[in-house]
Amino acid sequence: MTPDALAKRTLSIARSQRQSDQGFVWVKGDLIGKGTFGRVYLALNATTGDLMAVKQVKIPDSANGSNQELKQAMQSHYSEVETMKDLDHVNIVQYLGYEVKRNVANLFLEYVPGGAIGNLLRRHGRFEEPDIKWLSKQIMDGLSYLHRCGILHRDLKADNILLDLDGIVKISDFGISKRSGDIYANNAEMSMQGTIFWMAPEVINNVRNDERMGYSAKVDIWSVGCVILEVFAGRRPWSNDEAIGAMYKLGSSRQAPPIPDDTKEYISSVGKEFIGLCFTINPEKRPTADDLLKHPFCEVDSSYDFSKTKLAEYVRFNDRRREKKWNISKQTEESGSKS
């Protein structure tokens, strides 16, 4: 099956699931991810038999709650719902519905069985260049769509990019994303958001300097460069630096994360050029997602077959691990409806 056919099939399935989730009974399964304030569970739509992911955040008690961080997490959760509910692209995790029940907010999302690219890296190590080109094309397609919708993601990293069993990329986690009327105009109101090792220099400088210059959607392009470097190296960018060291090199020295010595031999000249373009220090000269989609690194060889790659084996292995953990109890059955 061609890449385009795979993408169309995947999107068709997700859309049909979304349309069927107007009202449903669901059953909560095992924990598959967690953050500071929220948890993600595997779930079953008992009405259709489809698997879903449900992202849960506990709503703070307005009468007694004084935890400002928890309130901010709840605001981030609401923001994610507002951002995702109108998105419709094969390389973006599909929004399926939302409900609040017993002081818990539930965000229902398309289940992506391969899991996060970050987890695959930690378990299996670096990826091969043909696979990285396959992923890069899809990441840029998804990012181009977001930017056309006026959305800055602001937290692109391997842990927020998922992969399904067919090798289709799904950009996830929109908790700190931001809408902008002009995504390429610097917005002085932008705060320091994201994860330091994947941040662009202008994000750091926006909080270091007294004069706030702001930043634009070009920060997402820098983060893509960090992700590409991450999958080539098998570890995060700035892997030899702590956060404070990376901040100094980004903000004061205006350096890009270096390609590790043990990684250079695995990257072609085309790949190095692509990464270098993403790491253009001046954001005004940094290319857009549409520009980078025209780069040779985003051209996938016609003979490439994801199903026959080692990466496909890793994804299937990860899915089998989850199947073994899958243990639904009827006692956890809950009803929900899309809002």
mmCIF file of C-alpha atoms in Angstrom:
data_model
loop_
_atom_site.group_PDB
_atom_site.id
_atom_site.type_symbol
_atom_site.label_atom_id
_atom_site.label_comp_id
_atom_site.label_asym_id
_atom_site.label_seq_id
_atom_site.Cartn_x
_atom_site.Cartn_y
_atom_site.Cartn_z
ATOM 1 C CA MET A 1 0.000 0.000 0.000
ATOM 2 C CA THR A 2 1.343 3.452 -0.916
ATOM 3 C CA PRO A 3 2.060 6.073 1.801
ATOM 4 C CA ASP A 4 -0.862 8.195 0.579
ATOM 5 C CA ALA A 5 -3.212 5.204 0.672
ATOM 6 C CA LEU A 6 -2.073 4.338 4.200
ATOM 7 C CA ALA A 7 -2.662 7.912 5.317
ATOM 8 C CA LYS A 8 -6.134 8.057 3.763
ATOM 9 C CA ARG A 9 -7.121 4.747 5.375
ATOM 10 C CA THR A 10 -5.873 5.878 8.782
ATOM 11 C CA LEU A 11 -7.704 9.203 8.585
ATOM 12 C CA SER A 12 -10.899 7.515 7.393
ATOM 13 C CA ILE A 13 -10.889 5.162 10.384
ATOM 14 C CA ALA A 14 -10.250 8.009 12.839
ATOM 15 C CA ARG A 15 -12.984 10.157 11.299
ATOM 16 C CA SER A 16 -15.544 7.350 11.471
ATOM 17 C CA GLN A 17 -14.669 6.778 15.116
ATOM 18 C CA ARG A 18 -15.025 10.487 15.824
ATOM 19 C CA GLN A 19 -18.430 10.623 14.156
ATOM 20 C CA SER A 20 -19.668 7.613 16.126
ATOM 21 C CA ASP A 21 -18.674 9.042 19.493
ATOM 22 C CA GLN A 22 -21.627 11.408 19.915
ATOM 23 C CA GLY A 23 -22.702 9.396 22.955
ATOM 24 C CA PHE A 24 -21.102 6.251 24.285
ATOM 25 C CA VAL A 25 -20.363 3.995 27.214
ATOM 26 C CA TRP A 26 -16.678 3.564 27.874
ATOM 27 C CA VAL A 27 -14.508 1.312 29.984
ATOM 28 C CA LYS A 28 -11.194 2.427 31.463
ATOM 29 C CA GLY A 29 -8.176 0.152 31.099
ATOM 30 C CA ASP A 30 -4.496 0.378 31.991
ATOM 31 C CA LEU A 31 -2.417 3.487 32.563
ATOM 32 C CA ILE A 32 -0.335 4.179 29.448
ATOM 33 C CA GLY A 33 1.114 7.600 30.273
ATOM 34 C CA LYS A 34 1.263 10.257 32.961
ATOM 35 C CA GLY A 35 2.364 13.821 33.559
ATOM 36 C CA THR A 36 2.610 16.110 36.566
ATOM 37 C CA PHE A 37 -1.160 16.512 36.928
ATOM 38 C CA GLY A 38 -2.779 14.264 34.344
ATOM 39 C CA ARG A 39 -2.842 10.602 33.398
ATOM 40 C CA VAL A 40 -3.568 8.846 30.112
ATOM 41 C CA TYR A 41 -5.415 5.518 30.074
ATOM 42 C CA LEU A 42 -6.250 3.009 27.412
ATOM 43 C CA ALA A 43 -10.031 2.853 27.103
ATOM 44 C CA LEU A 44 -12.677 0.889 25.257
ATOM 45 C CA ASN A 45 -15.699 2.423 23.604
ATOM 46 C CA ALA A 46 -18.147 -0.263 24.694
ATOM 47 C CA THR A 47 -20.711 0.998 22.185
ATOM 48 C CA THR A 48 -18.532 0.484 19.088
ATOM 49 C CA GLY A 49 -15.732 -1.766 20.379
ATOM 50 C CA ASP A 50 -13.071 0.788 19.383
ATOM 51 C CA LEU A 51 -10.011 1.451 21.513
ATOM 52 C CA MET A 52 -9.389 5.045 22.599
ATOM 53 C CA ALA A 53 -7.011 6.976 24.794
ATOM 54 C CA VAL A 54 -8.510 9.036 27.611
ATOM 55 C CA LYS A 55 -6.548 11.879 29.161
ATOM 56 C CA GLN A 56 -7.772 12.575 32.687
ATOM 57 C CA VAL A 57 -7.185 15.648 34.846
ATOM 58 C CA LYS A 58 -8.667 16.119 38.302
ATOM 59 C CA ILE A 59 -10.626 19.362 38.588
ATOM 60 C CA PRO A 60 -9.537 21.419 41.621
ATOM 61 C CA ASP A 61 -12.168 22.166 44.263
ATOM 62 C CA SER A 62 -12.961 25.860 43.811
ATOM 63 C CA ALA A 63 -14.095 26.123 47.428
ATOM 64 C CA ASN A 64 -11.039 24.626 49.062
ATOM 65 C CA GLY A 65 -8.438 24.404 46.332
ATOM 66 C CA SER A 66 -5.447 26.725 46.547
ATOM 67 C CA ASN A 67 -3.077 24.785 44.311
ATOM 68 C CA GLN A 68 -2.312 27.303 41.572
ATOM 69 C CA GLU A 69 -0.301 24.789 39.564
ATOM 70 C CA LEU A 70 -3.258 22.397 39.472
ATOM 71 C CA LYS A 71 -5.534 25.210 38.308
ATOM 72 C CA GLN A 72 -3.046 26.052 35.566
ATOM 73 C CA ALA A 73 -2.997 22.388 34.547
ATOM 74 C CA MET A 74 -6.777 22.460 34.279
ATOM 75 C CA GLN A 75 -6.602 25.591 32.132
ATOM 76 C CA SER A 76 -4.049 23.848 29.914
ATOM 77 C CA HIS A 77 -6.433 20.899 29.626
ATOM 78 C CA TYR A 78 -9.314 23.152 28.537
ATOM 79 C CA SER A 79 -7.001 24.901 26.080
ATOM 80 C CA GLU A 80 -6.014 21.548 24.592
ATOM 81 C CA VAL A 81 -9.677 20.656 24.068
ATOM 82 C CA GLU A 82 -10.402 23.982 22.366
ATOM 83 C CA THR A 83 -7.381 23.573 20.089
ATOM 84 C CA MET A 84 -7.939 19.949 19.129
ATOM 85 C CA LYS A 85 -11.689 19.789 18.588
ATOM 86 C CA ASP A 86 -11.535 21.512 15.190
ATOM 87 C CA LEU A 87 -8.382 19.813 13.859
ATOM 88 C CA ASP A 88 -8.679 17.184 11.147
ATOM 89 C CA HIS A 89 -5.438 15.889 9.637
ATOM 90 C CA VAL A 90 -3.945 12.419 9.334
ATOM 91 C CA ASN A 91 -0.754 13.487 11.138
ATOM 92 C CA ILE A 92 -2.582 15.015 14.116
ATOM 93 C CA VAL A 93 -4.061 12.842 16.865
ATOM 94 C CA GLN A 94 -7.835 12.921 16.400
ATOM 95 C CA TYR A 95 -10.046 14.474 19.056
ATOM 96 C CA LEU A 96 -12.982 12.151 19.864
ATOM 97 C CA GLY A 97 -14.851 13.897 22.648
ATOM 98 C CA TYR A 98 -14.835 15.480 26.081
ATOM 99 C CA GLU A 99 -16.748 15.097 29.339
ATOM 100 C CA VAL A 100 -16.557 16.091 32.984
ATOM 101 C CA LYS A 101 -17.663 13.516 35.527
ATOM 102 C CA ARG A 102 -17.142 13.263 39.303
ATOM 103 C CA ASN A 103 -14.612 16.145 39.347
ATOM 104 C CA VAL A 104 -12.534 14.535 36.608
ATOM 105 C CA ALA A 105 -12.172 15.995 33.113
ATOM 106 C CA ASN A 106 -11.860 13.342 30.403
ATOM 107 C CA LEU A 107 -10.420 14.117 26.978
ATOM 108 C CA PHE A 108 -11.023 11.258 24.517
ATOM 109 C CA LEU A 109 -8.438 10.840 21.784
ATOM 110 C CA GLU A 110 -7.564 8.498 18.961
ATOM 111 C CA TYR A 111 -5.522 5.578 20.333
ATOM 112 C CA VAL A 112 -2.137 5.258 18.608
ATOM 113 C CA PRO A 113 -0.842 1.733 19.372
ATOM 114 C CA GLY A 114 2.820 2.239 18.506
ATOM 115 C CA GLY A 115 3.241 4.837 21.222
ATOM 116 C CA ALA A 116 5.638 7.770 21.374
ATOM 117 C CA ILE A 117 8.762 7.910 19.238
ATOM 118 C CA GLY A 118 10.623 8.885 22.417
ATOM 119 C CA ASN A 119 9.728 5.567 24.052
ATOM 120 C CA LEU A 120 10.858 3.661 20.962
ATOM 121 C CA LEU A 121 14.199 5.483 21.077
ATOM 122 C CA ARG A 122 14.752 4.697 24.737
ATOM 123 C CA ARG A 123 13.927 1.035 24.224
ATOM 124 C CA HIS A 124 15.587 0.368 20.855
ATOM 125 C CA GLY A 125 18.049 3.189 20.161
ATOM 126 C CA ARG A 126 18.652 5.361 17.107
ATOM 127 C CA PHE A 127 16.607 5.095 13.909
ATOM 128 C CA GLU A 128 17.954 4.582 10.390
ATOM 129 C CA GLU A 129 17.907 7.427 7.866
ATOM 130 C CA PRO A 130 15.257 6.000 5.480
ATOM 131 C CA ASP A 131 12.885 5.727 8.459
ATOM 132 C CA ILE A 132 13.778 9.239 9.605
ATOM 133 C CA LYS A 133 13.002 10.664 6.161
ATOM 134 C CA TRP A 134 9.644 8.848 6.263
ATOM 135 C CA LEU A 135 8.881 10.392 9.651
ATOM 136 C CA SER A 136 10.210 13.851 8.746
ATOM 137 C CA LYS A 137 7.921 14.201 5.750
ATOM 138 C CA GLN A 138 4.889 13.422 7.900
ATOM 139 C CA ILE A 139 5.957 15.651 10.792
ATOM 140 C CA MET A 140 6.352 18.555 8.378
ATOM 141 C CA ASP A 141 2.977 17.774 6.771
ATOM 142 C CA GLY A 142 1.298 17.877 10.184
ATOM 143 C CA LEU A 143 3.153 21.024 11.219
ATOM 144 C CA SER A 144 2.323 22.759 7.942
ATOM 145 C CA TYR A 145 -1.354 22.028 8.621
ATOM 146 C CA LEU A 146 -1.142 23.412 12.170
ATOM 147 C CA HIS A 147 0.532 26.595 10.980
ATOM 148 C CA ARG A 148 -2.099 27.064 8.267
ATOM 149 C CA CYS A 149 -4.662 26.810 11.069
ATOM 150 C CA GLY A 150 -2.817 29.553 12.967
ATOM 151 C CA ILE A 151 -1.545 27.209 15.694
ATOM 152 C CA LEU A 152 1.923 27.128 17.250
ATOM 153 C CA HIS A 153 2.538 23.773 18.923
ATOM 154 C CA ARG A 154 5.428 24.999 21.159
ATOM 155 C CA ASP A 155 6.380 21.600 22.576
ATOM 156 C CA LEU A 156 7.468 19.378 19.695
ATOM 157 C CA LYS A 157 9.749 16.560 20.835
ATOM 158 C CA ALA A 158 9.963 12.801 20.314
ATOM 159 C CA ASP A 159 7.791 12.160 23.382
ATOM 160 C CA ASN A 160 4.938 14.140 21.782
ATOM 161 C CA ILE A 161 5.070 12.426 18.390
ATOM 162 C CA LEU A 162 3.270 9.087 18.146
ATOM 163 C CA LEU A 163 3.477 6.321 15.570
ATOM 164 C CA ASP A 164 0.768 3.867 14.556
ATOM 165 C CA LEU A 165 1.236 0.304 13.290
ATOM 166 C CA ASP A 166 1.396 1.477 9.661
ATOM 167 C CA GLY A 167 4.112 4.017 10.422
ATOM 168 C CA ILE A 168 1.758 7.007 10.306
ATOM 169 C CA VAL A 169 2.971 9.910 12.453
ATOM 170 C CA LYS A 170 0.580 11.570 14.906
ATOM 171 C CA ILE A 171 1.508 14.878 16.539
ATOM 172 C CA SER A 172 0.053 15.013 20.058
ATOM 173 C CA ASP A 173 -0.058 17.049 23.287
ATOM 174 C CA PHE A 174 -1.508 20.491 22.594
ATOM 175 C CA GLY A 175 -1.614 21.633 26.222
ATOM 176 C CA ILE A 176 0.644 24.651 25.652
ATOM 177 C CA SER A 177 -0.147 25.308 22.005
ATOM 178 C CA LYS A 178 -1.090 28.847 21.028
ATOM 179 C CA ARG A 179 -3.329 30.368 18.382
ATOM 180 C CA SER A 180 -2.076 33.421 16.524
ATOM 181 C CA GLY A 181 -3.615 35.663 13.900
ATOM 182 C CA ASP A 182 -0.218 35.994 12.209
ATOM 183 C CA ILE A 183 1.930 32.994 13.083
ATOM 184 C CA TYR A 184 5.100 34.439 11.545
ATOM 185 C CA ALA A 185 4.885 37.781 13.363
ATOM 186 C CA ASN A 186 6.768 38.013 16.665
ATOM 187 C CA ASN A 187 4.311 38.093 19.554
ATOM 188 C CA ALA A 188 5.704 39.831 22.647
ATOM 189 C CA GLU A 189 2.996 38.248 24.805
ATOM 190 C CA MET A 190 4.385 34.756 24.211
ATOM 191 C CA SER A 191 5.738 33.235 27.430
ATOM 192 C CA MET A 192 8.556 30.744 27.890
ATOM 193 C CA GLN A 193 6.775 27.500 27.057
ATOM 194 C CA GLY A 194 8.086 24.101 26.032
ATOM 195 C CA THR A 195 10.949 21.863 27.085
ATOM 196 C CA ILE A 196 14.352 23.555 27.287
ATOM 197 C CA PHE A 197 16.396 21.068 25.245
ATOM 198 C CA TRP A 198 14.008 21.500 22.281
ATOM 199 C CA MET A 199 13.598 25.291 22.611
ATOM 200 C CA ALA A 200 14.670 27.847 20.021
ATOM 201 C CA PRO A 201 17.063 30.655 21.073
ATOM 202 C CA GLU A 202 14.393 33.336 20.710
ATOM 203 C CA VAL A 203 12.203 31.598 23.310
ATOM 204 C CA ILE A 204 15.037 31.753 25.850
ATOM 205 C CA ASN A 205 15.891 35.351 24.951
ATOM 206 C CA ASN A 206 12.272 36.413 25.262
ATOM 207 C CA VAL A 207 12.494 35.942 29.039
ATOM 208 C CA ARG A 208 16.196 36.761 29.518
ATOM 209 C CA ASN A 209 16.093 40.256 28.060
ATOM 210 C CA ASP A 210 14.288 43.247 29.530
ATOM 211 C CA GLU A 211 12.921 44.131 26.104
ATOM 212 C CA ARG A 212 10.540 41.353 25.138
ATOM 213 C CA MET A 213 10.824 40.769 21.396
ATOM 214 C CA GLY A 214 8.486 37.791 21.331
ATOM 215 C CA TYR A 215 8.658 34.870 18.941
ATOM 216 C CA SER A 216 6.727 33.228 16.121
ATOM 217 C CA ALA A 217 5.807 29.821 14.685
ATOM 218 C CA LYS A 218 9.426 29.476 13.567
ATOM 219 C CA VAL A 219 10.111 28.061 17.059
ATOM 220 C CA ASP A 220 8.358 24.868 15.927
ATOM 221 C CA ILE A 221 10.803 24.538 13.023
ATOM 222 C CA TRP A 222 13.743 24.658 15.439
ATOM 223 C CA SER A 223 12.074 21.978 17.555
ATOM 224 C CA VAL A 224 11.656 19.751 14.488
ATOM 225 C CA GLY A 225 15.408 20.032 13.941
ATOM 226 C CA CYS A 226 15.887 18.889 17.539
ATOM 227 C CA VAL A 227 13.563 15.915 16.954
ATOM 228 C CA ILE A 228 15.432 14.876 13.791
ATOM 229 C CA LEU A 229 18.736 15.106 15.655
ATOM 230 C CA GLU A 230 17.159 13.141 18.509
ATOM 231 C CA VAL A 231 16.106 10.194 16.340
ATOM 232 C CA PHE A 232 19.467 10.095 14.558
ATOM 233 C CA ALA A 233 21.397 10.118 17.856
ATOM 234 C CA GLY A 234 19.026 8.001 19.927
ATOM 235 C CA ARG A 235 19.064 10.560 22.746
ATOM 236 C CA ARG A 236 17.883 14.095 23.421
ATOM 237 C CA PRO A 237 19.578 17.180 21.958
ATOM 238 C CA TRP A 238 22.168 18.797 24.217
ATOM 239 C CA SER A 239 22.780 15.332 25.664
ATOM 240 C CA ASN A 240 26.066 16.455 27.267
ATOM 241 C CA ASP A 241 24.511 19.495 28.951
ATOM 242 C CA GLU A 242 22.209 20.102 31.872
ATOM 243 C CA ALA A 243 19.286 22.483 31.370
ATOM 244 C CA ILE A 244 21.143 25.571 32.626
ATOM 245 C CA GLY A 245 24.067 24.890 30.284
ATOM 246 C CA ALA A 246 21.771 24.454 27.306
ATOM 247 C CA MET A 247 19.957 27.692 28.184
ATOM 248 C CA TYR A 248 23.244 29.602 28.274
ATOM 249 C CA LYS A 249 24.409 28.222 24.928
ATOM 250 C CA LEU A 250 21.039 28.953 23.342
ATOM 251 C CA GLY A 251 20.463 32.386 24.849
ATOM 252 C CA SER A 252 23.903 33.946 25.285
ATOM 253 C CA SER A 253 26.041 32.119 22.734
ATOM 254 C CA ARG A 254 23.169 31.492 20.299
ATOM 255 C CA GLN A 255 24.395 28.012 19.499
ATOM 256 C CA ALA A 256 22.455 25.121 18.003
ATOM 257 C CA PRO A 257 22.657 21.662 19.584
ATOM 258 C CA PRO A 258 25.673 19.890 18.073
ATOM 259 C CA ILE A 259 25.540 16.603 16.202
ATOM 260 C CA PRO A 260 27.243 14.097 18.553
ATOM 261 C CA ASP A 261 30.537 12.690 17.272
ATOM 262 C CA ASP A 262 29.192 9.130 17.407
ATOM 263 C CA THR A 263 26.235 10.150 15.221
ATOM 264 C CA LYS A 264 27.810 12.117 12.351
ATOM 265 C CA GLU A 265 28.603 9.025 10.274
ATOM 266 C CA TYR A 266 24.926 7.998 10.265
ATOM 267 C CA ILE A 267 23.661 11.261 8.746
ATOM 268 C CA SER A 268 23.913 11.974 5.031
ATOM 269 C CA SER A 269 24.915 15.398 3.720
ATOM 270 C CA VAL A 270 21.254 15.975 2.799
ATOM 271 C CA GLY A 271 20.211 15.144 6.355
ATOM 272 C CA LYS A 272 22.831 17.472 7.836
ATOM 273 C CA GLU A 273 21.689 20.256 5.532
ATOM 274 C CA PHE A 274 18.055 19.751 6.593
ATOM 275 C CA ILE A 275 18.976 19.886 10.282
ATOM 276 C CA GLY A 276 21.108 22.967 9.646
ATOM 277 C CA LEU A 277 18.195 24.765 8.001
ATOM 278 C CA CYS A 278 15.975 24.015 11.003
ATOM 279 C CA PHE A 279 18.732 25.436 13.232
ATOM 280 C CA THR A 280 18.991 28.758 11.400
ATOM 281 C CA ILE A 281 19.675 31.155 14.284
ATOM 282 C CA ASN A 282 17.807 34.134 12.830
ATOM 283 C CA PRO A 283 14.120 33.124 12.917
ATOM 284 C CA GLU A 284 13.292 35.496 10.057
ATOM 285 C CA LYS A 285 15.655 33.510 7.823
ATOM 286 C CA ARG A 286 14.596 30.128 9.194
ATOM 287 C CA PRO A 287 12.467 28.257 6.620
ATOM 288 C CA THR A 288 8.780 27.529 7.061
ATOM 289 C CA ALA A 289 7.247 24.061 7.174
ATOM 290 C CA ASP A 290 6.135 24.452 3.557
ATOM 291 C CA ASP A 291 9.678 25.422 2.551
ATOM 292 C CA LEU A 292 11.125 22.330 4.225
ATOM 293 C CA LEU A 293 8.586 20.016 2.615
ATOM 294 C CA LYS A 294 10.313 20.849 -0.685
ATOM 295 C CA HIS A 295 13.711 19.775 0.662
ATOM 296 C CA PRO A 296 15.149 16.461 -0.650
ATOM 297 C CA PHE A 297 15.237 15.087 2.896
ATOM 298 C CA CYS A 298 11.417 15.037 2.852
ATOM 299 C CA GLU A 299 11.362 12.957 -0.326
ATOM 300 C CA VAL A 300 10.726 9.295 0.515
ATOM 301 C CA ASP A 301 12.189 6.729 -1.871
ATOM 302 C CA SER A 302 9.496 4.966 -3.921
ATOM 303 C CA SER A 303 10.890 1.575 -2.857
ATOM 304 C CA TYR A 304 10.550 2.338 0.865
ATOM 305 C CA ASP A 305 8.219 -0.088 2.669
ATOM 306 C CA PHE A 306 7.671 0.727 6.336
ATOM 307 C CA SER A 307 6.199 -2.708 7.084
ATOM 308 C CA LYS A 308 9.551 -4.363 6.310
ATOM 309 C CA THR A 309 11.720 -2.115 8.484
ATOM 310 C CA LYS A 310 13.212 -2.653 11.937
ATOM 311 C CA LEU A 311 11.204 0.335 13.121
ATOM 312 C CA ALA A 312 7.985 -1.459 12.152
ATOM 313 C CA GLU A 313 9.135 -4.444 14.235
ATOM 314 C CA TYR A 314 9.741 -2.136 17.203
ATOM 315 C CA VAL A 315 6.273 -0.605 16.832
ATOM 316 C CA ARG A 316 4.600 -4.020 16.662
ATOM 317 C CA PHE A 317 6.603 -5.160 19.696
ATOM 318 C CA ASN A 318 5.420 -2.120 21.640
ATOM 319 C CA ASP A 319 1.814 -2.865 20.651
ATOM 320 C CA ARG A 320 2.123 -6.496 21.821
ATOM 321 C CA ARG A 321 3.454 -5.298 25.183
ATOM 322 C CA ARG A 322 0.351 -3.153 25.598
ATOM 323 C CA GLU A 323 -1.938 -6.001 24.582
ATOM 324 C CA LYS A 324 -0.467 -8.137 27.369
ATOM 325 C CA LYS A 325 -1.099 -5.341 29.873
ATOM 326 C CA TRP A 326 -4.632 -4.698 28.636
ATOM 327 C CA ASN A 327 -6.930 -5.710 31.477
ATOM 328 C CA ILE A 328 -10.358 -4.164 31.583
ATOM 329 C CA SER A 329 -12.520 -4.622 34.658
ATOM 330 C CA LYS A 330 -16.280 -4.232 34.365
ATOM 331 C CA GLN A 331 -16.157 -2.444 37.723
ATOM 332 C CA THR A 332 -14.443 0.524 36.038
ATOM 333 C CA GLU A 333 -17.161 0.970 33.408
ATOM 334 C CA GLU A 334 -18.149 4.569 32.966
ATOM 335 C CA SER A 335 -20.564 6.336 30.653
ATOM 336 C CA GLY A 336 -19.547 9.380 28.650
ATOM 337 C CA SER A 337 -20.739 11.642 25.884
ATOM 338 C CA LYS A 338 -19.050 13.959 23.469
ATOM 339 C CA SER A 339 -19.536 17.616 24.258
#
